CSV table of C-alpha atoms and ligand atoms in Angstrom, one decimal:
chain,number,residue,atom,x,y,z
S,1,UNK,CA,-23.5,10.6,-27.8
S,2,UNK,CA,-21.2,13.3,-29.3
S,3,UNK,CA,-19.5,15.5,-26.7
S,4,UNK,CA,-19.6,19.3,-27.2
S,5,UNK,CA,-16.5,21.0,-25.9
S,6,UNK,CA,-16.5,24.5,-24.3
S,7,UNK,CA,-13.9,26.5,-22.4
S,8,UNK,CA,-16.4,27.2,-19.7
S,9,UNK,CA,-19.7,25.5,-18.7
S,10,UNK,CA,-22.1,27.6,-16.6
S,11,UNK,CA,-24.9,25.6,-15.1
S,12,UNK,CA,-28.0,27.8,-14.4
S,13,UNK,CA,-29.0,31.0,-16.2
S,14,UNK,CA,-30.5,32.7,-13.1
S,15,UNK,CA,-28.9,36.0,-11.9
S,16,UNK,CA,-25.6,34.3,-10.8
S,17,UNK,CA,-25.0,32.3,-14.0
S,18,UNK,CA,-26.2,35.0,-16.4
S,19,UNK,CA,-24.0,37.7,-14.6
S,20,UNK,CA,-21.0,35.4,-14.8
S,21,UNK,CA,-21.5,34.7,-18.6
S,22,UNK,CA,-22.2,38.4,-19.3
S,23,UNK,CA,-18.9,39.4,-17.5
S,24,UNK,CA,-17.0,36.8,-19.6
S,25,UNK,CA,-18.5,38.0,-22.9
S,26,UNK,CA,-15.4,40.0,-23.7
S,27,UNK,CA,-12.9,37.3,-22.7
S,28,UNK,CA,-12.9,35.5,-26.1
S,29,UNK,CA,-13.7,32.3,-24.2
S,30,UNK,CA,-16.1,29.8,-25.6
S,31,UNK,CA,-19.0,29.6,-23.1
S,32,UNK,CA,-22.0,27.4,-22.7
S,33,UNK,CA,-24.9,28.4,-20.4
S,34,UNK,CA,-27.2,25.5,-19.6
S,35,UNK,CA,-30.5,25.7,-17.9
S,36,UNK,CA,-33.1,23.1,-17.2
S,37,UNK,CA,-36.0,25.3,-18.2
S,38,UNK,CA,-36.7,27.8,-21.0
S,39,UNK,CA,-36.9,31.5,-20.4
S,40,UNK,CA,-39.0,33.5,-19.5
S,41,UNK,CA,-39.6,31.3,-16.5
S,42,UNK,CA,-41.1,31.9,-13.0
S,43,UNK,CA,-38.9,31.7,-9.9
S,44,UNK,CA,-40.4,31.4,-6.5
S,45,UNK,CA,-39.2,34.7,-4.9
S,46,UNK,CA,-40.4,37.8,-3.0
S,47,UNK,CA,-39.5,39.7,-6.2
S,48,UNK,CA,-37.8,42.4,-4.1
S,49,UNK,CA,-34.9,44.1,-5.9
S,50,UNK,CA,-33.0,46.1,-3.3
S,51,UNK,CA,-30.8,49.0,-4.2
S,52,UNK,CA,-27.9,46.6,-4.0
S,53,UNK,CA,-29.4,44.7,-6.9
S,54,UNK,CA,-29.8,47.9,-9.0
S,55,UNK,CA,-26.2,48.8,-8.2
S,56,UNK,CA,-25.1,45.3,-9.3
S,57,UNK,CA,-27.0,45.7,-12.6
S,58,UNK,CA,-25.1,48.9,-13.2
S,59,UNK,CA,-21.9,46.9,-13.1
S,60,UNK,CA,-23.0,44.5,-15.9
S,61,UNK,CA,-22.7,45.4,-19.6
S,62,UNK,CA,-24.7,48.7,-20.1
S,63,UNK,CA,-27.4,47.2,-22.3
S,64,UNK,CA,-28.7,45.3,-19.2
S,65,UNK,CA,-29.5,48.5,-17.4
S,66,UNK,CA,-31.3,49.8,-20.5
S,67,UNK,CA,-33.4,46.6,-20.7
S,68,UNK,CA,-34.1,46.8,-17.0
S,69,UNK,CA,-35.3,50.4,-17.4
S,70,UNK,CA,-37.6,49.3,-20.1
S,71,UNK,CA,-39.4,46.7,-18.0
S,72,UNK,CA,-42.9,48.1,-17.8
S,73,UNK,CA,-44.2,45.7,-15.1
S,74,UNK,CA,-42.0,46.8,-12.2
S,75,UNK,CA,-42.8,49.1,-9.3
S,76,UNK,CA,-40.3,51.4,-7.7
S,77,UNK,CA,-40.3,51.2,-3.9
S,78,UNK,CA,-38.7,53.9,-1.8
S,79,UNK,CA,-38.7,52.4,1.7
S,80,UNK,CA,-39.6,49.7,4.1
S,81,UNK,CA,-42.3,49.3,6.8
S,82,UNK,CA,-41.3,47.2,9.8
S,83,UNK,CA,-44.2,45.8,11.9
S,84,UNK,CA,-43.2,44.7,15.4
S,85,UNK,CA,-44.8,41.7,17.3
S,86,UNK,CA,-47.0,44.2,19.3
S,87,UNK,CA,-48.3,45.6,16.0
S,88,UNK,CA,-46.5,48.9,15.9
S,89,UNK,CA,-45.1,50.1,12.6
S,90,UNK,CA,-41.8,51.8,11.8
S,91,UNK,CA,-41.4,53.4,8.4
S,92,UNK,CA,-37.9,53.6,7.0
S,93,UNK,CA,-37.4,55.5,3.8
S,94,UNK,CA,-34.4,54.4,1.7
S,95,UNK,CA,-31.6,56.9,1.5
S,96,UNK,CA,-32.2,58.7,-1.8
S,97,UNK,CA,-28.8,60.6,-2.1
S,98,UNK,CA,-27.7,58.4,-5.0
S,99,UNK,CA,-31.1,58.6,-6.9
S,100,UNK,CA,-31.4,54.8,-6.8
S,101,UNK,CA,-34.6,53.2,-5.6
S,102,UNK,CA,-35.5,49.6,-5.0
S,103,UNK,CA,-38.1,47.8,-7.1
S,104,UNK,CA,-40.5,45.0,-6.9
S,105,UNK,CA,-40.5,43.1,-10.2
S,106,UNK,CA,-41.5,39.5,-11.1
S,107,UNK,CA,-38.5,37.3,-11.6
S,108,UNK,CA,-40.1,36.2,-14.9
S,109,UNK,CA,-39.3,39.7,-16.3
S,110,UNK,CA,-36.1,40.4,-14.4
S,111,UNK,CA,-34.3,37.1,-15.2
S,112,UNK,CA,-35.5,37.3,-18.8
S,113,UNK,CA,-33.5,40.5,-19.5
S,114,UNK,CA,-30.3,38.9,-18.2
S,115,UNK,CA,-30.8,35.8,-20.4
S,116,UNK,CA,-31.7,38.0,-23.4
S,117,UNK,CA,-28.5,39.9,-22.8
S,118,UNK,CA,-26.5,36.6,-23.4
S,119,UNK,CA,-28.0,36.1,-26.8
S,120,UNK,CA,-26.2,38.9,-28.5
S,121,UNK,CA,-22.7,37.4,-27.9
S,122,UNK,CA,-21.5,34.9,-30.5
S,123,UNK,CA,-19.1,33.3,-28.0
S,124,UNK,CA,-22.0,32.5,-25.5
S,125,UNK,CA,-24.3,29.6,-26.4
S,126,UNK,CA,-27.5,29.2,-24.4
S,127,UNK,CA,-29.0,25.7,-24.0
S,128,UNK,CA,-32.5,25.8,-22.5
S,129,UNK,CA,-34.7,22.9,-21.5
S,130,UNK,CA,-31.5,21.1,-20.8
S,131,UNK,CA,-31.3,19.6,-17.3
S,132,UNK,CA,-27.9,18.5,-16.1
S,133,UNK,CA,-28.3,15.1,-14.5
S,134,UNK,CA,-24.8,13.9,-14.1
S,135,UNK,CA,-21.3,15.5,-13.5
S,136,UNK,CA,-18.1,13.5,-14.0
S,137,UNK,CA,-14.5,14.6,-13.5
S,138,UNK,CA,-11.0,13.4,-14.4
S,139,UNK,CA,-7.7,15.1,-14.2
S,140,UNK,CA,-8.1,16.9,-17.5
S,141,UNK,CA,-11.7,18.0,-17.7
S,142,UNK,CA,-15.3,18.0,-16.4
S,143,UNK,CA,-18.0,16.2,-18.4
S,144,UNK,CA,-21.7,16.7,-17.8
S,145,UNK,CA,-24.7,14.8,-19.2
S,146,UNK,CA,-28.2,16.0,-19.8
S,147,UNK,CA,-30.9,13.7,-21.1
S,148,UNK,CA,-29.9,14.3,-24.7
S,149,UNK,CA,-26.5,15.9,-24.8
S,150,UNK,CA,-23.0,15.7,-23.3
S,151,UNK,CA,-20.6,18.6,-22.7
S,152,UNK,CA,-17.0,18.8,-21.6
S,153,UNK,CA,-15.0,21.7,-20.3
S,154,UNK,CA,-11.9,22.9,-18.4
S,155,UNK,CA,-13.9,24.6,-15.8
S,156,UNK,CA,-17.5,24.5,-14.6
S,157,UNK,CA,-19.5,27.1,-12.7
S,158,UNK,CA,-22.4,25.8,-10.5
S,159,UNK,CA,-24.9,28.6,-10.6
S,160,UNK,CA,-27.8,26.1,-10.5
S,161,UNK,CA,-29.5,27.3,-7.3
S,162,UNK,CA,-30.4,25.7,-4.0
S,163,UNK,CA,-30.4,22.1,-5.2
S,164,UNK,CA,-27.3,22.5,-7.2
S,165,UNK,CA,-26.2,19.2,-8.9
S,166,UNK,CA,-22.7,20.7,-9.4
S,167,UNK,CA,-22.4,21.4,-5.6
S,168,UNK,CA,-23.7,17.9,-4.8
S,169,UNK,CA,-21.0,16.4,-7.1
S,170,UNK,CA,-18.0,18.4,-5.9
S,171,UNK,CA,-18.8,19.1,-2.3
S,172,UNK,CA,-21.6,16.9,-1.0
S,173,UNK,CA,-21.7,18.6,2.4
S,174,UNK,CA,-24.4,17.6,4.9
S,175,UNK,CA,-27.4,19.9,4.5
S,176,UNK,CA,-27.8,21.9,7.7
S,177,UNK,CA,-31.3,23.0,8.6
S,178,UNK,CA,-29.9,25.6,10.9
S,179,UNK,CA,-28.7,27.6,7.9
S,180,UNK,CA,-31.7,27.0,5.7
S,181,UNK,CA,-34.9,29.0,5.5
S,182,UNK,CA,-38.2,27.9,4.0
S,183,UNK,CA,-40.1,30.5,2.0
S,184,UNK,CA,-43.7,30.4,0.7
S,185,UNK,CA,-45.2,33.0,-1.6
S,186,UNK,CA,-48.4,33.8,-3.5
S,187,UNK,CA,-49.7,36.6,-5.6
S,188,UNK,CA,-52.8,38.7,-4.7
S,189,UNK,CA,-54.8,41.3,-6.5
S,190,UNK,CA,-56.5,44.3,-4.7
S,191,UNK,CA,-54.6,44.3,-1.5
S,192,UNK,CA,-55.1,47.8,0.1
S,193,UNK,CA,-53.4,50.1,2.5
S,194,UNK,CA,-49.9,50.4,1.0
S,195,UNK,CA,-47.7,53.4,1.7
S,196,UNK,CA,-48.1,55.9,-1.1
S,197,UNK,CA,-44.4,55.4,-2.1
S,198,UNK,CA,-44.8,51.7,-2.3
S,199,UNK,CA,-42.8,50.8,0.8
S,200,UNK,CA,-42.2,47.0,1.0
S,201,UNK,CA,-43.5,45.5,4.3
S,202,UNK,CA,-41.9,43.1,6.7
S,203,UNK,CA,-44.1,41.8,9.5
S,204,UNK,CA,-42.3,40.3,12.5
S,205,UNK,CA,-44.8,38.3,14.6
S,206,UNK,CA,-44.0,36.2,17.6
S,207,UNK,CA,-44.6,32.7,16.3
S,208,UNK,CA,-42.5,33.1,13.2
S,209,UNK,CA,-39.5,34.9,14.6
S,210,UNK,CA,-36.7,35.3,13.5
S,211,UNK,CA,-38.6,34.8,10.3
S,212,UNK,CA,-41.1,37.2,8.9
S,213,UNK,CA,-44.1,37.7,6.7
S,214,UNK,CA,-43.8,40.0,3.8
S,215,UNK,CA,-46.3,42.0,1.7
S,216,UNK,CA,-44.6,43.7,-1.3
S,217,UNK,CA,-46.7,46.0,-3.6
S,218,UNK,CA,-46.3,45.2,-7.3
S,219,UNK,CA,-47.3,46.9,-10.6
S,220,UNK,CA,-50.8,46.3,-11.8
S,221,UNK,CA,-52.5,46.4,-8.4
S,222,UNK,CA,-50.8,43.1,-7.5
S,223,UNK,CA,-48.9,42.1,-4.3
S,224,UNK,CA,-46.3,39.4,-3.6
S,225,UNK,CA,-47.3,38.0,-0.2
S,226,UNK,CA,-45.2,35.4,1.6
S,227,UNK,CA,-43.6,34.0,4.7
S,228,UNK,CA,-40.1,32.8,5.5
S,229,UNK,CA,-39.1,30.8,8.5
S,230,UNK,CA,-36.0,28.8,9.6
S,231,UNK,CA,-36.3,25.2,8.4
S,232,UNK,CA,-35.3,24.0,11.9
S,233,UNK,CA,-38.2,25.9,13.4
S,234,UNK,CA,-40.6,24.7,10.8
S,235,UNK,CA,-39.8,21.1,11.8
S,236,UNK,CA,-39.4,21.7,15.5
S,237,UNK,CA,-42.7,23.5,15.8
S,238,UNK,CA,-44.4,21.3,13.1
S,239,UNK,CA,-45.5,24.4,11.3
S,240,UNK,CA,-47.5,24.4,8.0
S,241,UNK,CA,-46.3,27.6,6.3
S,242,UNK,CA,-49.5,27.9,4.1
S,243,UNK,CA,-51.8,27.5,7.2
S,244,UNK,CA,-49.9,30.1,9.2
S,245,UNK,CA,-49.8,32.6,6.3
S,246,UNK,CA,-53.5,32.2,5.7
S,247,UNK,CA,-54.2,32.6,9.4
S,248,UNK,CA,-52.4,36.0,9.3
S,249,UNK,CA,-54.2,37.0,6.1
S,250,UNK,CA,-57.6,36.2,7.5
S,251,UNK,CA,-57.3,37.1,11.1
S,252,UNK,CA,-54.5,39.5,12.0
S,253,UNK,CA,-55.7,43.1,12.8
S,254,UNK,CA,-52.8,44.7,10.8
S,255,UNK,CA,-53.4,42.5,7.8
S,256,UNK,CA,-56.9,41.0,7.4
S,257,UNK,CA,-58.8,44.3,6.7
S,258,UNK,CA,-56.4,44.9,3.8
S,259,UNK,CA,-57.3,41.6,2.2
S,260,UNK,CA,-61.1,42.0,2.4
S,261,UNK,CA,-61.4,42.4,-1.4
S,262,UNK,CA,-58.2,40.7,-2.4
S,263,UNK,CA,-58.2,37.8,-4.8
S,264,UNK,CA,-55.4,35.2,-4.9
S,265,UNK,CA,-53.9,34.7,-8.4
S,266,UNK,CA,-52.5,31.2,-8.7
S,267,UNK,CA,-51.4,29.1,-5.8
S,268,UNK,CA,-48.9,29.4,-3.0
S,269,UNK,CA,-45.5,27.9,-3.8
S,270,UNK,CA,-42.6,27.1,-1.5
S,271,UNK,CA,-38.8,26.8,-1.9
S,272,UNK,CA,-35.7,26.7,0.3
S,273,UNK,CA,-33.5,29.7,0.8
S,274,UNK,CA,-29.8,28.9,1.6
S,275,UNK,CA,-28.6,31.4,4.1
S,276,UNK,CA,-25.0,32.6,4.1
S,277,UNK,CA,-24.6,32.1,7.9
S,278,UNK,CA,-21.5,29.9,7.6
S,279,UNK,CA,-18.5,30.0,5.3
S,280,UNK,CA,-18.5,27.1,2.9
S,281,UNK,CA,-16.0,25.6,0.5
S,282,UNK,CA,-17.2,27.1,-2.8
S,283,UNK,CA,-14.4,26.0,-5.2
S,284,UNK,CA,-12.1,23.2,-5.9
S,285,UNK,CA,-10.4,21.4,-8.8
S,286,UNK,CA,-12.1,22.8,-12.0
S,287,UNK,CA,-15.2,24.2,-10.3
S,288,UNK,CA,-16.6,27.3,-8.7
S,289,UNK,CA,-20.0,27.8,-7.1
S,290,UNK,CA,-22.0,31.0,-7.3
S,291,UNK,CA,-25.3,32.5,-6.0
S,292,UNK,CA,-27.6,30.1,-4.1
S,293,UNK,CA,-25.4,27.1,-5.0
S,294,UNK,CA,-22.8,28.8,-2.8
S,295,UNK,CA,-25.3,29.8,0.0
S,296,UNK,CA,-24.9,33.5,-0.2
S,297,UNK,CA,-28.4,34.7,0.8
S,298,UNK,CA,-28.5,37.4,3.5
S,299,UNK,CA,-29.6,35.6,6.7
S,300,UNK,CA,-31.6,38.5,8.1
S,301,UNK,CA,-33.4,39.8,5.0
S,302,UNK,CA,-33.5,36.7,2.8
S,303,UNK,CA,-32.2,38.7,-0.1
S,304,UNK,CA,-30.1,36.7,-2.5
S,305,UNK,CA,-30.3,38.3,-5.9
S,306,UNK,CA,-27.6,41.0,-5.2
S,307,UNK,CA,-25.1,38.5,-4.0
S,308,UNK,CA,-25.9,36.1,-6.8
S,309,UNK,CA,-25.0,38.7,-9.4
S,310,UNK,CA,-22.0,39.9,-7.3
S,311,UNK,CA,-20.6,36.3,-7.0
S,312,UNK,CA,-21.2,35.7,-10.8
S,313,UNK,CA,-19.1,38.8,-11.4
S,314,UNK,CA,-16.3,37.6,-9.1
S,315,UNK,CA,-16.4,34.2,-10.7
S,316,UNK,CA,-15.9,35.7,-14.1
S,317,UNK,CA,-12.9,37.7,-13.0
S,318,UNK,CA,-11.4,34.6,-11.4
S,319,UNK,CA,-12.0,32.5,-14.5
S,320,UNK,CA,-10.2,35.1,-16.7
S,321,UNK,CA,-7.2,34.8,-14.3
S,322,UNK,CA,-7.4,30.9,-14.5
S,323,UNK,CA,-7.1,31.0,-18.3
S,324,UNK,CA,-4.3,33.6,-18.1
S,325,UNK,CA,-2.3,31.4,-15.7
S,326,UNK,CA,-3.5,28.1,-17.2
S,327,UNK,CA,-4.4,27.0,-13.6
S,328,UNK,CA,-7.7,25.3,-12.8
S,329,UNK,CA,-6.7,23.4,-9.6
S,330,UNK,CA,-8.1,23.6,-6.1
S,331,UNK,CA,-5.0,25.5,-4.7
S,332,UNK,CA,-5.4,28.2,-7.3
S,333,UNK,CA,-9.2,28.4,-7.1
S,334,UNK,CA,-9.2,29.0,-3.3
S,335,UNK,CA,-8.5,32.6,-4.1
S,336,UNK,CA,-12.1,32.7,-5.4
S,337,UNK,CA,-13.5,31.7,-2.0
S,338,UNK,CA,-11.3,34.3,-0.3
S,339,UNK,CA,-12.5,37.1,-2.7
S,340,UNK,CA,-16.1,36.1,-2.3
S,341,UNK,CA,-15.9,36.2,1.5
S,342,UNK,CA,-13.7,39.3,1.5
S,343,UNK,CA,-16.5,41.1,-0.3
S,344,UNK,CA,-19.5,39.6,1.5
S,345,UNK,CA,-18.7,38.0,4.8
S,346,UNK,CA,-18.8,41.2,7.0
S,347,UNK,CA,-22.4,41.9,5.8
S,348,UNK,CA,-23.5,38.3,6.0
S,349,UNK,CA,-22.0,37.9,9.5
S,350,UNK,CA,-23.7,41.1,10.8
S,351,UNK,CA,-27.0,39.9,9.3
S,352,UNK,CA,-26.6,36.6,11.2
S,353,UNK,CA,-26.2,38.6,14.4
S,354,UNK,CA,-29.3,40.6,13.6
S,355,UNK,CA,-31.2,37.4,12.8
S,356,UNK,CA,-30.3,36.0,16.2
S,357,UNK,CA,-31.4,39.2,18.0
S,358,UNK,CA,-34.8,39.0,16.2
S,359,UNK,CA,-35.5,35.9,18.2
S,360,UNK,CA,-36.6,38.2,21.0
S,361,UNK,CA,-40.0,39.8,20.4
S,362,UNK,CA,-39.5,42.2,23.4
S,363,UNK,CA,-36.4,43.6,21.8
S,364,UNK,CA,-38.1,44.3,18.5
S,365,UNK,CA,-41.1,45.9,20.2
S,366,UNK,CA,-38.8,48.1,22.2
S,367,UNK,CA,-36.7,49.1,19.3
S,368,UNK,CA,-39.7,50.0,17.1
S,369,UNK,CA,-41.3,52.0,19.9
S,370,UNK,CA,-38.1,53.8,20.7
S,371,UNK,CA,-37.4,54.6,17.0
S,372,UNK,CA,-40.9,56.1,16.6
S,373,UNK,CA,-40.4,58.3,19.7
S,374,UNK,CA,-36.8,59.3,19.3
S,375,UNK,CA,-35.6,60.9,16.0
S,376,UNK,CA,-31.9,60.3,16.9
S,377,UNK,CA,-32.4,56.6,17.4
S,378,UNK,CA,-34.6,56.3,14.3
S,379,UNK,CA,-31.8,57.9,12.3
S,380,UNK,CA,-29.4,55.3,13.6
S,381,UNK,CA,-31.7,52.5,12.6
S,382,UNK,CA,-32.4,54.1,9.1
S,383,UNK,CA,-28.6,54.7,8.6
S,384,UNK,CA,-27.7,51.2,9.7
S,385,UNK,CA,-30.0,49.8,7.0
S,386,UNK,CA,-27.9,51.4,4.3
S,387,UNK,CA,-24.4,51.6,5.8
S,388,UNK,CA,-22.5,48.5,7.0
S,389,UNK,CA,-20.2,50.5,9.2
S,390,UNK,CA,-23.1,52.1,11.0
S,391,UNK,CA,-24.7,48.7,11.3
S,392,UNK,CA,-21.5,47.3,12.8
S,393,UNK,CA,-21.4,50.1,15.3
S,394,UNK,CA,-25.1,49.7,16.1
S,395,UNK,CA,-24.6,46.0,16.9
S,396,UNK,CA,-21.7,46.5,19.3
S,397,UNK,CA,-22.6,45.0,22.6
S,398,UNK,CA,-22.0,48.2,24.5
S,399,UNK,CA,-24.3,50.3,22.2
S,400,UNK,CA,-27.0,47.6,22.4
S,401,UNK,CA,-26.8,47.6,26.2
S,402,UNK,CA,-27.0,51.4,26.2
S,403,UNK,CA,-29.8,51.5,23.7
S,404,UNK,CA,-32.0,48.9,25.3
S,405,UNK,CA,-31.4,49.2,29.0
S,406,UNK,CA,-31.2,53.0,29.2
J,501,FAD,C1,-39.7,32.4,-1.2
J,501,FAD,C2,-38.4,33.2,-1.6
J,501,FAD,C3,-38.4,34.5,-1.6
J,501,FAD,C4,-37.3,35.3,-1.9
J,501,FAD,N1,-37.3,36.6,-2.0
J,501,FAD,C5,-36.2,37.3,-2.4
J,501,FAD,C6,-36.3,38.7,-2.6
J,501,FAD,O1,-37.4,39.4,-2.4
J,501,FAD,N2,-35.2,39.4,-2.9
J,501,FAD,C7,-34.0,38.8,-3.2
J,501,FAD,O2,-33.0,39.4,-3.5
J,501,FAD,N3,-33.9,37.4,-3.0
J,501,FAD,C8,-35.0,36.7,-2.7
J,501,FAD,N4,-34.9,35.3,-2.6
J,501,FAD,C9,-33.6,34.6,-2.9
J,501,FAD,C10,-33.4,34.6,-4.4
J,501,FAD,O3,-34.5,34.1,-5.1
J,501,FAD,C11,-32.2,33.8,-4.8
J,501,FAD,O4,-31.1,34.1,-3.9
J,501,FAD,C12,-31.7,34.0,-6.2
J,501,FAD,O5,-32.7,33.6,-7.1
J,501,FAD,C13,-30.4,33.3,-6.4
J,501,FAD,O6,-30.0,33.3,-7.8
J,501,FAD,P1,-29.2,32.1,-8.5
J,501,FAD,O7,-28.9,32.6,-9.9
J,501,FAD,O8,-28.1,31.7,-7.6
J,501,FAD,O9,-30.2,30.9,-8.5
J,501,FAD,P2,-31.6,30.8,-9.2
J,501,FAD,O10,-32.3,32.1,-9.4
J,501,FAD,O11,-32.3,29.7,-8.4
J,501,FAD,O12,-31.3,30.2,-10.6
J,501,FAD,C14,-30.8,28.9,-10.8
J,501,FAD,C15,-31.0,28.4,-12.2
J,501,FAD,O13,-30.5,27.1,-12.4
J,501,FAD,C16,-31.3,26.3,-13.1
J,501,FAD,N5,-31.1,24.9,-12.7
J,501,FAD,C17,-31.3,24.3,-11.5
J,501,FAD,N6,-30.9,23.0,-11.6
J,501,FAD,C18,-30.4,22.8,-12.8
J,501,FAD,C19,-29.9,21.6,-13.5
J,501,FAD,N7,-29.8,20.4,-12.9
J,501,FAD,N8,-29.5,21.7,-14.8
J,501,FAD,C20,-29.6,22.9,-15.4
J,501,FAD,N9,-30.1,24.0,-14.8
J,501,FAD,C21,-30.5,24.0,-13.6
J,501,FAD,C22,-32.7,26.7,-12.7
J,501,FAD,O14,-33.7,26.4,-13.7
J,501,FAD,C23,-32.5,28.3,-12.5
J,501,FAD,O15,-32.9,29.0,-13.7
J,501,FAD,C24,-36.1,34.6,-2.3
J,501,FAD,C25,-36.1,33.1,-2.3
J,501,FAD,C26,-37.2,32.5,-2.0
J,501,FAD,C27,-37.2,30.9,-2.1
């Protein structure tokens, strides 16, 4: 089999891989982006694009934002509804000072615009329907095999999602269920009772904590409905995610009346969500990991698209530096790990703390009730959603003690 040679191989054309390639487009490097499926493709997801995702898109080449603005089937969302275990609801509008709103948009359409963006660059070659099945390394290069082709490179980026073959080859760490969430989602038509400004909904009920059930309104009278729970709880409590989600849809007083005329489109589908609750080794000799392959999903919200794009961007900057210095070794690449965690760890760590607090239903009930009664406390909650420094302050033990016991 003839081996094709590229400066960089990026495995996976999801948000992490596409962002990395887009940010390398002006580098003059010869890049191959390889994905096991052809785009447009579905990706199991809640389809929630937070304001952080929109801000990340704004940092990619400008044509990406133009393509995003042209997606017809996306719905702007300007807030979130939190439902507590005792069935109260707290509405939190997103801060609108920057004129950026969140969206709900099928990944089929979102990921397609990123991949289409790659096609205009002559130094980026996209290989679709090309599953990487083997990775081999020697001192000089990395070689990968798909069923029909072989590629070699100086440097490989594993942006191939939760079951990354690149990560398995380079850092076959033991999978830890403690930092893994299982998500299940389905699409429904005719769900009623949404907020008039399309707030996304997170429902925190006792038997799924610290996980939650979500109902996200979508364009075309559709909704993305799903549930996420820690994998360790799913096995410990022997939970069947589909049964538990259907139980809520059919019987819960907050939810079932809204599904009276709803029709499910397609079937429920499940997938793992690798939470960024622990620092990992995400680089080494001739490799970098990005996005889900590097476990960068927010442990509290389950959002991973923003950090996938962010890590792809950081990987691109690092790769440019590697070629400038002609260094591809582990000692040099460790600065990539440092930069990723410098940018993301504070937020990930705070979200881990929040996730732990959400094990206590009484605490959530109390916080939601108090926020609905007390404008000052509500503002603190609202502000902490958008501002990491306020979130940090909010989660200080003293303030928590003062808030909940007084
Ligand atoms: C149920 C669920 C709900 C979620 N909801 C949200 C949400 O609402 N908002 C949010 O921000 N995040 C959400 N996430 C997380 C989000 O989906 C991921 O964090 C995000 O997709 C990560 O992007 P990525 O580019 O790293 O990986 P992916 O999007 O998974 O892309 C990886 C790509 O690699 C390709 N690939 C895999 N293996 C190979 C191989 N061997 N060879 C070649 N190609 C390969 C795949 O085909 C895929 O295109 C959710 C996840 C789940 C499971």
